[in-house]
Amino acid sequence: MEFRLSDKSLLPTLIALLLVGSCVSLGAGAMTIGWRDVLSGLMHWSWPGFLNFDVPEQYALVLGEIRLPRLLLGLIVGGTLGLCGAVMQGLFRNPLADPGIIGVSAGAGVGAALVLVFASGAALTTFAGGLFTDLHWLLLPAAASLGGALSTWLVYRLGDRGKSVVMMLLAGVAINALAGAAIGLLNYVADDRALRDITLWQMGNLGGATWGAVAMSALVLVIAAALLWRRAPALNALLLGESEARHLGVDVMRLKQLMIVLTAVAMGTAVSAVGMIGFIGLVVPHTMRLLRGPDYRFLLPYCVLAGGLLLVLADTAARTLVAPAEMPVGILTAILGAPFFIYLLWQQRRQIF
């Protein structure tokens, strides 16, 4: 039985949940802050002296310097993961095509790990005369994007251009294993600081959110979402099959190349900012497709909203479930997403085998 929601009910629901989830995320943590103090603290931090809000200075600093960039980065990265998941499922025409499962995130991870290890090496920094250190903020997303693009291309080619689900999943298993071995080797040669950075980054964490990471991730998401949304009619035509899409005037090869490049760049930026967070790109598009239907004109923006909502809620839970400690959010999304993936495999077992 299908259960579909109209735009009049789904969009206000998502926006309301985003607002409530954002307020809860800003107030939750080692220092619990009530919603009135959240609003007052944000106003005091952004506009000191305005209306003379009676709010502790400590609240304003915690909200403005720590929790607000973390919240925004969670919304942006979650939206990116949801968007990329929807596009890859359209590219491969299969709901199992999650960037993490088919090795795209792992490929991006190898690129980012290379920078984390060798960009902090004293020998290479000395060799580059400081230039390498100055460009660290750009090298990390660039290397992650390159790794993600390479792994996407390999999966696409090995999966018979997205036609073979079995080959696609096997290629993803192979790339994940190869990337795991490469990251293990990098761990072995890394110094103590790089080893700690890679370990935390592999588990996925929003704790290192900065305004610079927020700005770069937001810029990439806006550009990628705008370019992909313009191709939504072509993505809808691709659902009918490549031959049918060509008959409708779609340049299929160029469309696929554009999707691969945009998703690789967006995933690379997201992975370099927060580490490897899996299953959001799998769960969100599938859920939104069930609720709103497969029309990409609506599916893409809804996946951005729902992906941001899911990651913010997961991050809030990760910060509060084991307080005062903090669980890496990537572990929590894996715990929640793995059963969902098993459910999808169970549904498609006849098609796969």
mmCIF file of C-alpha atoms in Angstrom:
data_model
loop_
_atom_site.group_PDB
_atom_site.id
_atom_site.type_symbol
_atom_site.label_atom_id
_atom_site.label_comp_id
_atom_site.label_asym_id
_atom_site.label_seq_id
_atom_site.Cartn_x
_atom_site.Cartn_y
_atom_site.Cartn_z
ATOM 1 C CA MET A 1 0.000 0.000 0.000
ATOM 2 C CA GLU A 2 1.431 3.358 -1.028
ATOM 3 C CA PHE A 3 1.384 6.303 1.364
ATOM 4 C CA ARG A 4 2.056 9.582 -0.419
ATOM 5 C CA LEU A 5 2.019 13.115 0.954
ATOM 6 C CA SER A 6 1.302 16.269 -0.995
ATOM 7 C CA ASP A 7 3.631 19.272 -1.046
ATOM 8 C CA LYS A 8 1.121 21.176 1.118
ATOM 9 C CA SER A 9 1.610 18.711 3.947
ATOM 10 C CA LEU A 10 5.177 17.394 3.453
ATOM 11 C CA LEU A 11 7.004 20.720 3.038
ATOM 12 C CA PRO A 12 5.523 22.451 6.124
ATOM 13 C CA THR A 13 6.125 19.276 8.138
ATOM 14 C CA LEU A 14 9.792 19.130 7.158
ATOM 15 C CA ILE A 15 10.311 22.844 7.847
ATOM 16 C CA ALA A 16 8.589 22.605 11.237
ATOM 17 C CA LEU A 17 10.683 19.558 12.175
ATOM 18 C CA LEU A 18 13.834 21.381 11.072
ATOM 19 C CA LEU A 19 13.035 24.380 13.283
ATOM 20 C CA VAL A 20 12.184 22.226 16.303
ATOM 21 C CA GLY A 21 15.192 19.958 15.744
ATOM 22 C CA SER A 22 17.502 22.974 15.411
ATOM 23 C CA CYS A 23 16.276 24.505 18.678
ATOM 24 C CA VAL A 24 16.677 21.166 20.469
ATOM 25 C CA SER A 25 20.177 20.732 19.018
ATOM 26 C CA LEU A 26 21.251 24.213 20.109
ATOM 27 C CA GLY A 27 19.974 23.664 23.635
ATOM 28 C CA ALA A 28 21.178 20.088 24.212
ATOM 29 C CA GLY A 29 24.635 19.083 25.328
ATOM 30 C CA ALA A 30 26.909 19.109 28.356
ATOM 31 C CA MET A 31 25.447 22.546 29.184
ATOM 32 C CA THR A 32 21.666 22.396 28.796
ATOM 33 C CA ILE A 33 20.159 25.703 27.624
ATOM 34 C CA GLY A 34 16.428 26.444 27.564
ATOM 35 C CA TRP A 35 14.794 27.573 24.338
ATOM 36 C CA ARG A 36 14.287 31.144 25.582
ATOM 37 C CA ASP A 37 17.966 31.390 26.472
ATOM 38 C CA VAL A 38 18.810 29.851 23.086
ATOM 39 C CA LEU A 39 17.017 32.648 21.239
ATOM 40 C CA SER A 40 18.306 35.359 23.582
ATOM 41 C CA GLY A 41 21.845 33.984 23.467
ATOM 42 C CA LEU A 42 21.912 33.910 19.672
ATOM 43 C CA MET A 43 20.627 37.499 19.512
ATOM 44 C CA HIS A 44 23.168 38.615 22.104
ATOM 45 C CA TRP A 45 26.018 36.866 20.289
ATOM 46 C CA SER A 46 25.103 38.146 16.831
ATOM 47 C CA TRP A 47 24.196 41.669 17.964
ATOM 48 C CA PRO A 48 25.824 42.496 21.338
ATOM 49 C CA GLY A 49 23.989 45.174 23.245
ATOM 50 C CA PHE A 50 20.841 44.998 21.130
ATOM 51 C CA LEU A 51 17.790 45.247 23.416
ATOM 52 C CA ASN A 52 20.123 44.353 26.353
ATOM 53 C CA PHE A 53 19.167 40.693 26.556
ATOM 54 C CA ASP A 54 19.596 39.336 30.071
ATOM 55 C CA VAL A 55 21.527 36.216 29.186
ATOM 56 C CA PRO A 56 24.768 34.817 30.638
ATOM 57 C CA GLU A 57 27.775 35.653 28.477
ATOM 58 C CA GLN A 58 28.770 31.997 28.615
ATOM 59 C CA TYR A 59 25.551 30.949 26.895
ATOM 60 C CA ALA A 60 26.131 33.386 24.051
ATOM 61 C CA LEU A 61 29.684 32.134 23.492
ATOM 62 C CA VAL A 62 28.709 28.448 23.578
ATOM 63 C CA LEU A 63 25.843 29.017 21.164
ATOM 64 C CA GLY A 64 27.613 31.331 18.752
ATOM 65 C CA GLU A 65 31.069 29.781 18.623
ATOM 66 C CA ILE A 66 30.354 26.073 19.096
ATOM 67 C CA ARG A 67 26.767 24.944 18.640
ATOM 68 C CA LEU A 68 25.594 27.227 15.835
ATOM 69 C CA PRO A 69 28.404 26.315 13.380
ATOM 70 C CA ARG A 70 27.944 22.670 14.364
ATOM 71 C CA LEU A 71 24.207 22.877 13.683
ATOM 72 C CA LEU A 72 24.683 24.590 10.322
ATOM 73 C CA LEU A 73 27.394 22.145 9.256
ATOM 74 C CA GLY A 74 25.113 19.253 10.197
ATOM 75 C CA LEU A 75 22.254 20.700 8.143
ATOM 76 C CA ILE A 76 24.518 21.296 5.145
ATOM 77 C CA VAL A 77 26.386 17.995 5.226
ATOM 78 C CA GLY A 78 23.190 16.023 5.857
ATOM 79 C CA GLY A 79 21.561 17.815 2.941
ATOM 80 C CA THR A 80 24.570 17.036 0.766
ATOM 81 C CA LEU A 81 24.454 13.347 1.678
ATOM 82 C CA GLY A 82 20.716 13.180 0.965
ATOM 83 C CA LEU A 83 21.122 14.986 -2.349
ATOM 84 C CA CYS A 84 24.042 12.816 -3.492
ATOM 85 C CA GLY A 85 22.228 9.652 -2.443
ATOM 86 C CA ALA A 86 19.181 10.569 -4.517
ATOM 87 C CA VAL A 87 21.307 11.415 -7.553
ATOM 88 C CA MET A 88 23.354 8.216 -7.346
ATOM 89 C CA GLN A 89 20.228 6.113 -7.005
ATOM 90 C CA GLY A 90 18.963 7.806 -10.155
ATOM 91 C CA LEU A 91 22.289 7.312 -11.910
ATOM 92 C CA PHE A 92 22.406 3.590 -11.113
ATOM 93 C CA ARG A 93 18.622 3.268 -11.199
ATOM 94 C CA ASN A 94 18.752 1.297 -7.967
ATOM 95 C CA PRO A 95 17.741 2.232 -4.376
ATOM 96 C CA LEU A 96 20.794 0.404 -2.979
ATOM 97 C CA ALA A 97 23.209 2.910 -4.514
ATOM 98 C CA ASP A 98 24.362 4.728 -1.402
ATOM 99 C CA PRO A 99 27.651 6.678 -1.659
ATOM 100 C CA GLY A 100 28.970 4.786 1.365
ATOM 101 C CA ILE A 101 27.940 1.302 0.331
ATOM 102 C CA ILE A 102 29.342 1.422 -3.183
ATOM 103 C CA GLY A 103 32.658 2.857 -2.022
ATOM 104 C CA VAL A 104 32.388 6.517 -2.996
ATOM 105 C CA SER A 105 32.811 7.736 0.585
ATOM 106 C CA ALA A 106 35.694 5.308 1.110
ATOM 107 C CA GLY A 107 37.435 6.588 -2.018
ATOM 108 C CA ALA A 108 36.991 10.140 -0.804
ATOM 109 C CA GLY A 109 38.295 8.999 2.555
ATOM 110 C CA VAL A 110 41.558 7.760 1.057
ATOM 111 C CA GLY A 111 42.118 11.121 -0.606
ATOM 112 C CA ALA A 112 41.437 12.978 2.633
ATOM 113 C CA ALA A 113 43.621 10.580 4.666
ATOM 114 C CA LEU A 114 46.530 11.157 2.276
ATOM 115 C CA VAL A 115 46.328 14.877 2.987
ATOM 116 C CA LEU A 116 45.917 14.361 6.743
ATOM 117 C CA VAL A 117 49.058 12.200 6.851
ATOM 118 C CA PHE A 118 51.390 13.863 4.395
ATOM 119 C CA ALA A 119 50.243 17.476 4.743
ATOM 120 C CA SER A 120 51.258 17.341 8.397
ATOM 121 C CA GLY A 121 54.609 15.705 7.633
ATOM 122 C CA ALA A 122 57.512 17.943 8.529
ATOM 123 C CA ALA A 123 59.590 16.804 5.575
ATOM 124 C CA LEU A 124 56.962 17.633 2.965
ATOM 125 C CA THR A 125 56.072 20.920 4.633
ATOM 126 C CA THR A 126 59.728 21.882 4.596
ATOM 127 C CA PHE A 127 60.043 20.749 0.983
ATOM 128 C CA ALA A 128 57.061 22.876 -0.048
ATOM 129 C CA GLY A 129 58.372 25.903 1.817
ATOM 130 C CA GLY A 130 55.113 26.355 3.761
ATOM 131 C CA LEU A 131 52.915 26.446 0.669
ATOM 132 C CA PHE A 132 51.490 23.018 1.448
ATOM 133 C CA THR A 133 50.431 24.128 4.905
ATOM 134 C CA ASP A 134 48.823 27.305 3.571
ATOM 135 C CA LEU A 135 46.749 25.337 1.075
ATOM 136 C CA HIS A 136 45.680 22.660 3.551
ATOM 137 C CA TRP A 137 42.099 23.952 3.674
ATOM 138 C CA LEU A 138 41.811 23.525 -0.091
ATOM 139 C CA LEU A 139 43.858 20.339 -0.494
ATOM 140 C CA LEU A 140 41.644 18.314 1.838
ATOM 141 C CA PRO A 141 38.333 18.721 -0.074
ATOM 142 C CA ALA A 142 40.161 18.580 -3.424
ATOM 143 C CA ALA A 143 41.853 15.273 -2.591
ATOM 144 C CA ALA A 144 38.625 13.853 -1.169
ATOM 145 C CA SER A 145 36.695 14.897 -4.290
ATOM 146 C CA LEU A 146 39.301 13.293 -6.549
ATOM 147 C CA GLY A 147 39.166 10.047 -4.573
ATOM 148 C CA GLY A 148 35.372 10.047 -4.658
ATOM 149 C CA ALA A 149 35.296 10.701 -8.413
ATOM 150 C CA LEU A 150 37.751 7.871 -9.105
ATOM 151 C CA SER A 151 35.808 5.347 -7.027
ATOM 152 C CA THR A 152 32.493 6.457 -8.617
ATOM 153 C CA TRP A 153 33.945 5.964 -12.081
ATOM 154 C CA LEU A 154 35.264 2.487 -11.161
ATOM 155 C CA VAL A 155 31.899 1.385 -9.744
ATOM 156 C CA TYR A 156 30.110 2.763 -12.763
ATOM 157 C CA ARG A 157 32.376 0.962 -15.230
ATOM 158 C CA LEU A 158 32.544 -2.315 -13.310
ATOM 159 C CA GLY A 159 28.771 -2.267 -12.835
ATOM 160 C CA ASP A 160 28.238 -2.304 -16.617
ATOM 161 C CA ARG A 161 27.413 1.416 -16.611
ATOM 162 C CA GLY A 162 25.027 0.971 -13.684
ATOM 163 C CA LYS A 163 23.040 -1.868 -15.239
ATOM 164 C CA SER A 164 24.356 -4.729 -13.098
ATOM 165 C CA VAL A 165 23.364 -4.457 -9.428
ATOM 166 C CA VAL A 166 25.467 -7.468 -8.452
ATOM 167 C CA MET A 167 28.616 -6.117 -10.106
ATOM 168 C CA MET A 168 27.945 -2.688 -8.621
ATOM 169 C CA LEU A 169 27.707 -4.055 -5.087
ATOM 170 C CA LEU A 170 30.733 -6.305 -5.585
ATOM 171 C CA ALA A 171 32.697 -3.357 -6.933
ATOM 172 C CA GLY A 172 31.634 -1.376 -3.869
ATOM 173 C CA VAL A 173 32.799 -4.184 -1.569
ATOM 174 C CA ALA A 174 36.148 -4.332 -3.375
ATOM 175 C CA ILE A 175 36.645 -0.552 -3.270
ATOM 176 C CA ASN A 176 35.664 -0.393 0.399
ATOM 177 C CA ALA A 177 38.158 -3.191 1.177
ATOM 178 C CA LEU A 178 40.897 -1.559 -0.879
ATOM 179 C CA ALA A 179 40.234 1.828 0.682
ATOM 180 C CA GLY A 180 40.236 0.263 4.151
ATOM 181 C CA ALA A 181 43.621 -1.299 3.448
ATOM 182 C CA ALA A 182 44.991 1.991 2.123
ATOM 183 C CA ILE A 183 43.746 3.907 5.165
ATOM 184 C CA GLY A 184 45.210 1.198 7.427
ATOM 185 C CA LEU A 185 48.574 1.619 5.702
ATOM 186 C CA LEU A 186 48.346 5.390 6.144
ATOM 187 C CA ASN A 187 47.573 4.853 9.836
ATOM 188 C CA TYR A 188 50.720 2.754 10.082
ATOM 189 C CA VAL A 189 52.990 5.454 8.668
ATOM 190 C CA ALA A 190 51.210 8.418 10.306
ATOM 191 C CA ASP A 191 52.619 10.311 13.261
ATOM 192 C CA ASP A 192 50.637 10.547 16.509
ATOM 193 C CA ARG A 193 48.769 13.719 15.565
ATOM 194 C CA ALA A 194 47.772 12.507 12.101
ATOM 195 C CA LEU A 195 46.812 9.094 13.519
ATOM 196 C CA ARG A 196 44.435 10.746 15.982
ATOM 197 C CA ASP A 197 42.946 12.954 13.266
ATOM 198 C CA ILE A 198 42.347 9.998 10.939
ATOM 199 C CA THR A 199 40.808 7.845 13.687
ATOM 200 C CA LEU A 200 38.332 10.535 14.741
ATOM 201 C CA TRP A 201 37.617 11.463 11.152
ATOM 202 C CA GLN A 202 36.849 7.836 10.166
ATOM 203 C CA MET A 203 34.114 7.669 12.815
ATOM 204 C CA GLY A 204 32.451 10.873 11.606
ATOM 205 C CA ASN A 205 32.105 13.820 13.927
ATOM 206 C CA LEU A 206 30.677 17.327 13.774
ATOM 207 C CA GLY A 207 32.666 18.463 16.797
ATOM 208 C CA GLY A 208 35.319 20.189 14.686
ATOM 209 C CA ALA A 209 32.841 22.473 12.903
ATOM 210 C CA THR A 210 34.249 25.858 11.952
ATOM 211 C CA TRP A 211 32.732 28.825 10.146
ATOM 212 C CA GLY A 212 35.169 28.220 7.291
ATOM 213 C CA ALA A 213 33.948 24.643 6.840
ATOM 214 C CA VAL A 214 30.339 25.883 7.011
ATOM 215 C CA ALA A 215 30.955 28.472 4.295
ATOM 216 C CA MET A 216 32.761 26.093 1.931
ATOM 217 C CA SER A 217 30.246 23.247 2.408
ATOM 218 C CA ALA A 218 27.315 25.628 1.918
ATOM 219 C CA LEU A 219 28.795 27.052 -1.281
ATOM 220 C CA VAL A 220 29.366 23.583 -2.751
ATOM 221 C CA LEU A 221 25.882 22.398 -1.748
ATOM 222 C CA VAL A 222 24.146 25.428 -3.268
ATOM 223 C CA ILE A 223 26.018 25.113 -6.574
ATOM 224 C CA ALA A 224 25.594 21.333 -6.807
ATOM 225 C CA ALA A 225 21.904 21.442 -5.837
ATOM 226 C CA ALA A 226 21.150 24.214 -8.340
ATOM 227 C CA LEU A 227 22.922 22.448 -11.217
ATOM 228 C CA LEU A 228 21.375 19.078 -10.409
ATOM 229 C CA TRP A 229 17.877 20.494 -9.926
ATOM 230 C CA ARG A 230 18.056 22.049 -13.393
ATOM 231 C CA ARG A 231 18.626 18.494 -14.705
ATOM 232 C CA ALA A 232 15.675 17.064 -12.774
ATOM 233 C CA PRO A 233 13.556 16.547 -15.941
ATOM 234 C CA ALA A 234 16.475 14.686 -17.528
ATOM 235 C CA LEU A 235 16.810 12.548 -14.390
ATOM 236 C CA ASN A 236 13.094 11.759 -14.645
ATOM 237 C CA ALA A 237 13.572 10.706 -18.262
ATOM 238 C CA LEU A 238 16.523 8.515 -17.229
ATOM 239 C CA LEU A 239 14.171 6.568 -14.943
ATOM 240 C CA LEU A 240 12.489 5.228 -18.075
ATOM 241 C CA GLY A 241 15.780 3.794 -19.353
ATOM 242 C CA GLU A 242 18.746 5.135 -21.275
ATOM 243 C CA SER A 243 17.272 4.386 -24.725
ATOM 244 C CA GLU A 244 14.002 6.088 -23.868
ATOM 245 C CA ALA A 245 15.864 9.075 -22.436
ATOM 246 C CA ARG A 246 17.874 9.445 -25.650
ATOM 247 C CA HIS A 247 14.650 9.339 -27.684
ATOM 248 C CA LEU A 248 13.365 12.189 -25.500
ATOM 249 C CA GLY A 249 16.415 14.275 -26.412
ATOM 250 C CA VAL A 250 18.559 13.718 -23.307
ATOM 251 C CA ASP A 251 22.339 13.558 -23.781
ATOM 252 C CA VAL A 252 22.680 10.591 -21.453
ATOM 253 C CA MET A 253 26.462 10.354 -21.442
ATOM 254 C CA ARG A 254 26.915 14.050 -20.695
ATOM 255 C CA LEU A 255 24.250 13.882 -17.986
ATOM 256 C CA LYS A 256 26.005 10.958 -16.292
ATOM 257 C CA GLN A 257 29.385 12.655 -16.444
ATOM 258 C CA LEU A 258 27.920 15.791 -14.875
ATOM 259 C CA MET A 259 26.243 13.810 -12.096
ATOM 260 C CA ILE A 260 29.448 11.900 -11.325
ATOM 261 C CA VAL A 261 31.538 15.078 -11.132
ATOM 262 C CA LEU A 262 29.013 17.035 -9.034
ATOM 263 C CA THR A 263 28.346 14.219 -6.574
ATOM 264 C CA ALA A 264 32.067 13.494 -6.241
ATOM 265 C CA VAL A 265 32.886 17.144 -5.493
ATOM 266 C CA ALA A 266 29.963 17.488 -3.065
ATOM 267 C CA MET A 267 30.752 14.197 -1.313
ATOM 268 C CA GLY A 268 34.440 15.041 -1.162
ATOM 269 C CA THR A 269 33.718 18.384 0.498
ATOM 270 C CA ALA A 270 31.300 16.788 2.965
ATOM 271 C CA VAL A 271 33.676 13.952 3.832
ATOM 272 C CA SER A 272 36.618 16.308 4.296
ATOM 273 C CA ALA A 273 34.530 18.458 6.689
ATOM 274 C CA VAL A 274 33.041 15.836 9.002
ATOM 275 C CA GLY A 275 34.537 12.447 8.132
ATOM 276 C CA MET A 276 32.738 9.347 6.977
ATOM 277 C CA ILE A 277 29.024 9.329 7.847
ATOM 278 C CA GLY A 278 27.137 6.523 6.191
ATOM 279 C CA PHE A 279 23.589 5.483 5.384
ATOM 280 C CA ILE A 280 21.988 8.967 5.286
ATOM 281 C CA GLY A 281 22.361 8.914 1.507
ATOM 282 C CA LEU A 282 20.564 5.560 1.503
ATOM 283 C CA VAL A 283 17.771 6.116 4.017
ATOM 284 C CA VAL A 284 16.695 9.657 3.101
ATOM 285 C CA PRO A 285 16.112 9.304 -0.684
ATOM 286 C CA HIS A 286 14.282 6.013 -0.228
ATOM 287 C CA THR A 287 12.017 7.498 2.464
ATOM 288 C CA MET A 288 11.316 10.680 0.494
ATOM 289 C CA ARG A 289 10.589 8.630 -2.635
ATOM 290 C CA LEU A 290 8.008 6.638 -0.676
ATOM 291 C CA LEU A 291 6.428 9.789 0.771
ATOM 292 C CA ARG A 292 6.484 12.088 -2.272
ATOM 293 C CA GLY A 293 7.137 9.913 -5.303
ATOM 294 C CA PRO A 294 10.048 9.587 -7.757
ATOM 295 C CA ASP A 295 9.736 13.004 -9.462
ATOM 296 C CA TYR A 296 13.223 14.515 -9.120
ATOM 297 C CA ARG A 297 11.906 18.089 -9.295
ATOM 298 C CA PHE A 298 10.535 17.528 -5.782
ATOM 299 C CA LEU A 299 12.687 14.620 -4.611
ATOM 300 C CA LEU A 300 15.987 16.549 -4.711
ATOM 301 C CA PRO A 301 14.968 19.521 -2.506
ATOM 302 C CA TYR A 302 13.098 17.257 -0.101
ATOM 303 C CA CYS A 303 16.190 15.037 0.235
ATOM 304 C CA VAL A 304 18.273 18.119 1.095
ATOM 305 C CA LEU A 305 15.833 19.116 3.855
ATOM 306 C CA ALA A 306 15.341 15.597 5.206
ATOM 307 C CA GLY A 307 19.069 14.777 5.078
ATOM 308 C CA GLY A 308 19.888 17.864 7.127
ATOM 309 C CA LEU A 309 17.139 17.054 9.611
ATOM 310 C CA LEU A 310 18.285 13.439 10.044
ATOM 311 C CA LEU A 311 21.949 14.331 10.608
ATOM 312 C CA VAL A 312 21.096 17.085 13.113
ATOM 313 C CA LEU A 313 18.841 14.725 15.071
ATOM 314 C CA ALA A 314 21.503 11.995 14.993
ATOM 315 C CA ASP A 315 24.179 14.442 16.160
ATOM 316 C CA THR A 316 21.940 15.670 18.982
ATOM 317 C CA ALA A 317 21.340 12.080 20.088
ATOM 318 C CA ALA A 318 25.066 11.306 19.859
ATOM 319 C CA ARG A 319 25.817 14.257 22.178
ATOM 320 C CA THR A 320 23.164 13.417 24.768
ATOM 321 C CA LEU A 321 22.838 9.610 24.932
ATOM 322 C CA VAL A 322 26.203 9.085 26.650
ATOM 323 C CA ALA A 323 26.636 12.563 28.192
ATOM 324 C CA PRO A 324 28.979 13.997 29.376
ATOM 325 C CA ALA A 325 30.896 11.915 26.804
ATOM 326 C CA GLU A 326 30.102 12.195 23.102
ATOM 327 C CA MET A 327 29.526 9.377 20.635
ATOM 328 C CA PRO A 328 30.817 9.879 17.057
ATOM 329 C CA VAL A 329 27.728 10.497 14.951
ATOM 330 C CA GLY A 330 28.959 8.144 12.214
ATOM 331 C CA ILE A 331 28.619 5.211 14.622
ATOM 332 C CA LEU A 332 25.016 6.155 15.413
ATOM 333 C CA THR A 333 23.987 6.535 11.761
ATOM 334 C CA ALA A 334 25.541 3.134 11.030
ATOM 335 C CA ILE A 335 23.578 1.538 13.881
ATOM 336 C CA LEU A 336 20.353 3.041 12.530
ATOM 337 C CA GLY A 337 21.112 2.613 8.834
ATOM 338 C CA ALA A 338 22.399 -0.963 8.726
ATOM 339 C CA PRO A 339 18.992 -2.532 9.558
ATOM 340 C CA PHE A 340 17.422 -0.328 6.890
ATOM 341 C CA PHE A 341 19.924 -1.578 4.333
ATOM 342 C CA ILE A 342 19.187 -5.182 5.323
ATOM 343 C CA TYR A 343 15.492 -4.428 4.810
ATOM 344 C CA LEU A 344 16.187 -3.114 1.311
ATOM 345 C CA LEU A 345 18.296 -6.174 0.490
ATOM 346 C CA TRP A 346 15.484 -8.401 1.735
ATOM 347 C CA GLN A 347 13.037 -6.595 -0.529
ATOM 348 C CA GLN A 348 15.264 -6.944 -3.571
ATOM 349 C CA ARG A 349 16.635 -10.443 -2.955
ATOM 350 C CA ARG A 350 14.734 -11.940 -5.899
ATOM 351 C CA GLN A 351 16.033 -9.289 -8.267
ATOM 352 C CA ILE A 352 19.616 -9.691 -7.068
ATOM 353 C CA PHE A 353 19.745 -13.481 -6.974
#
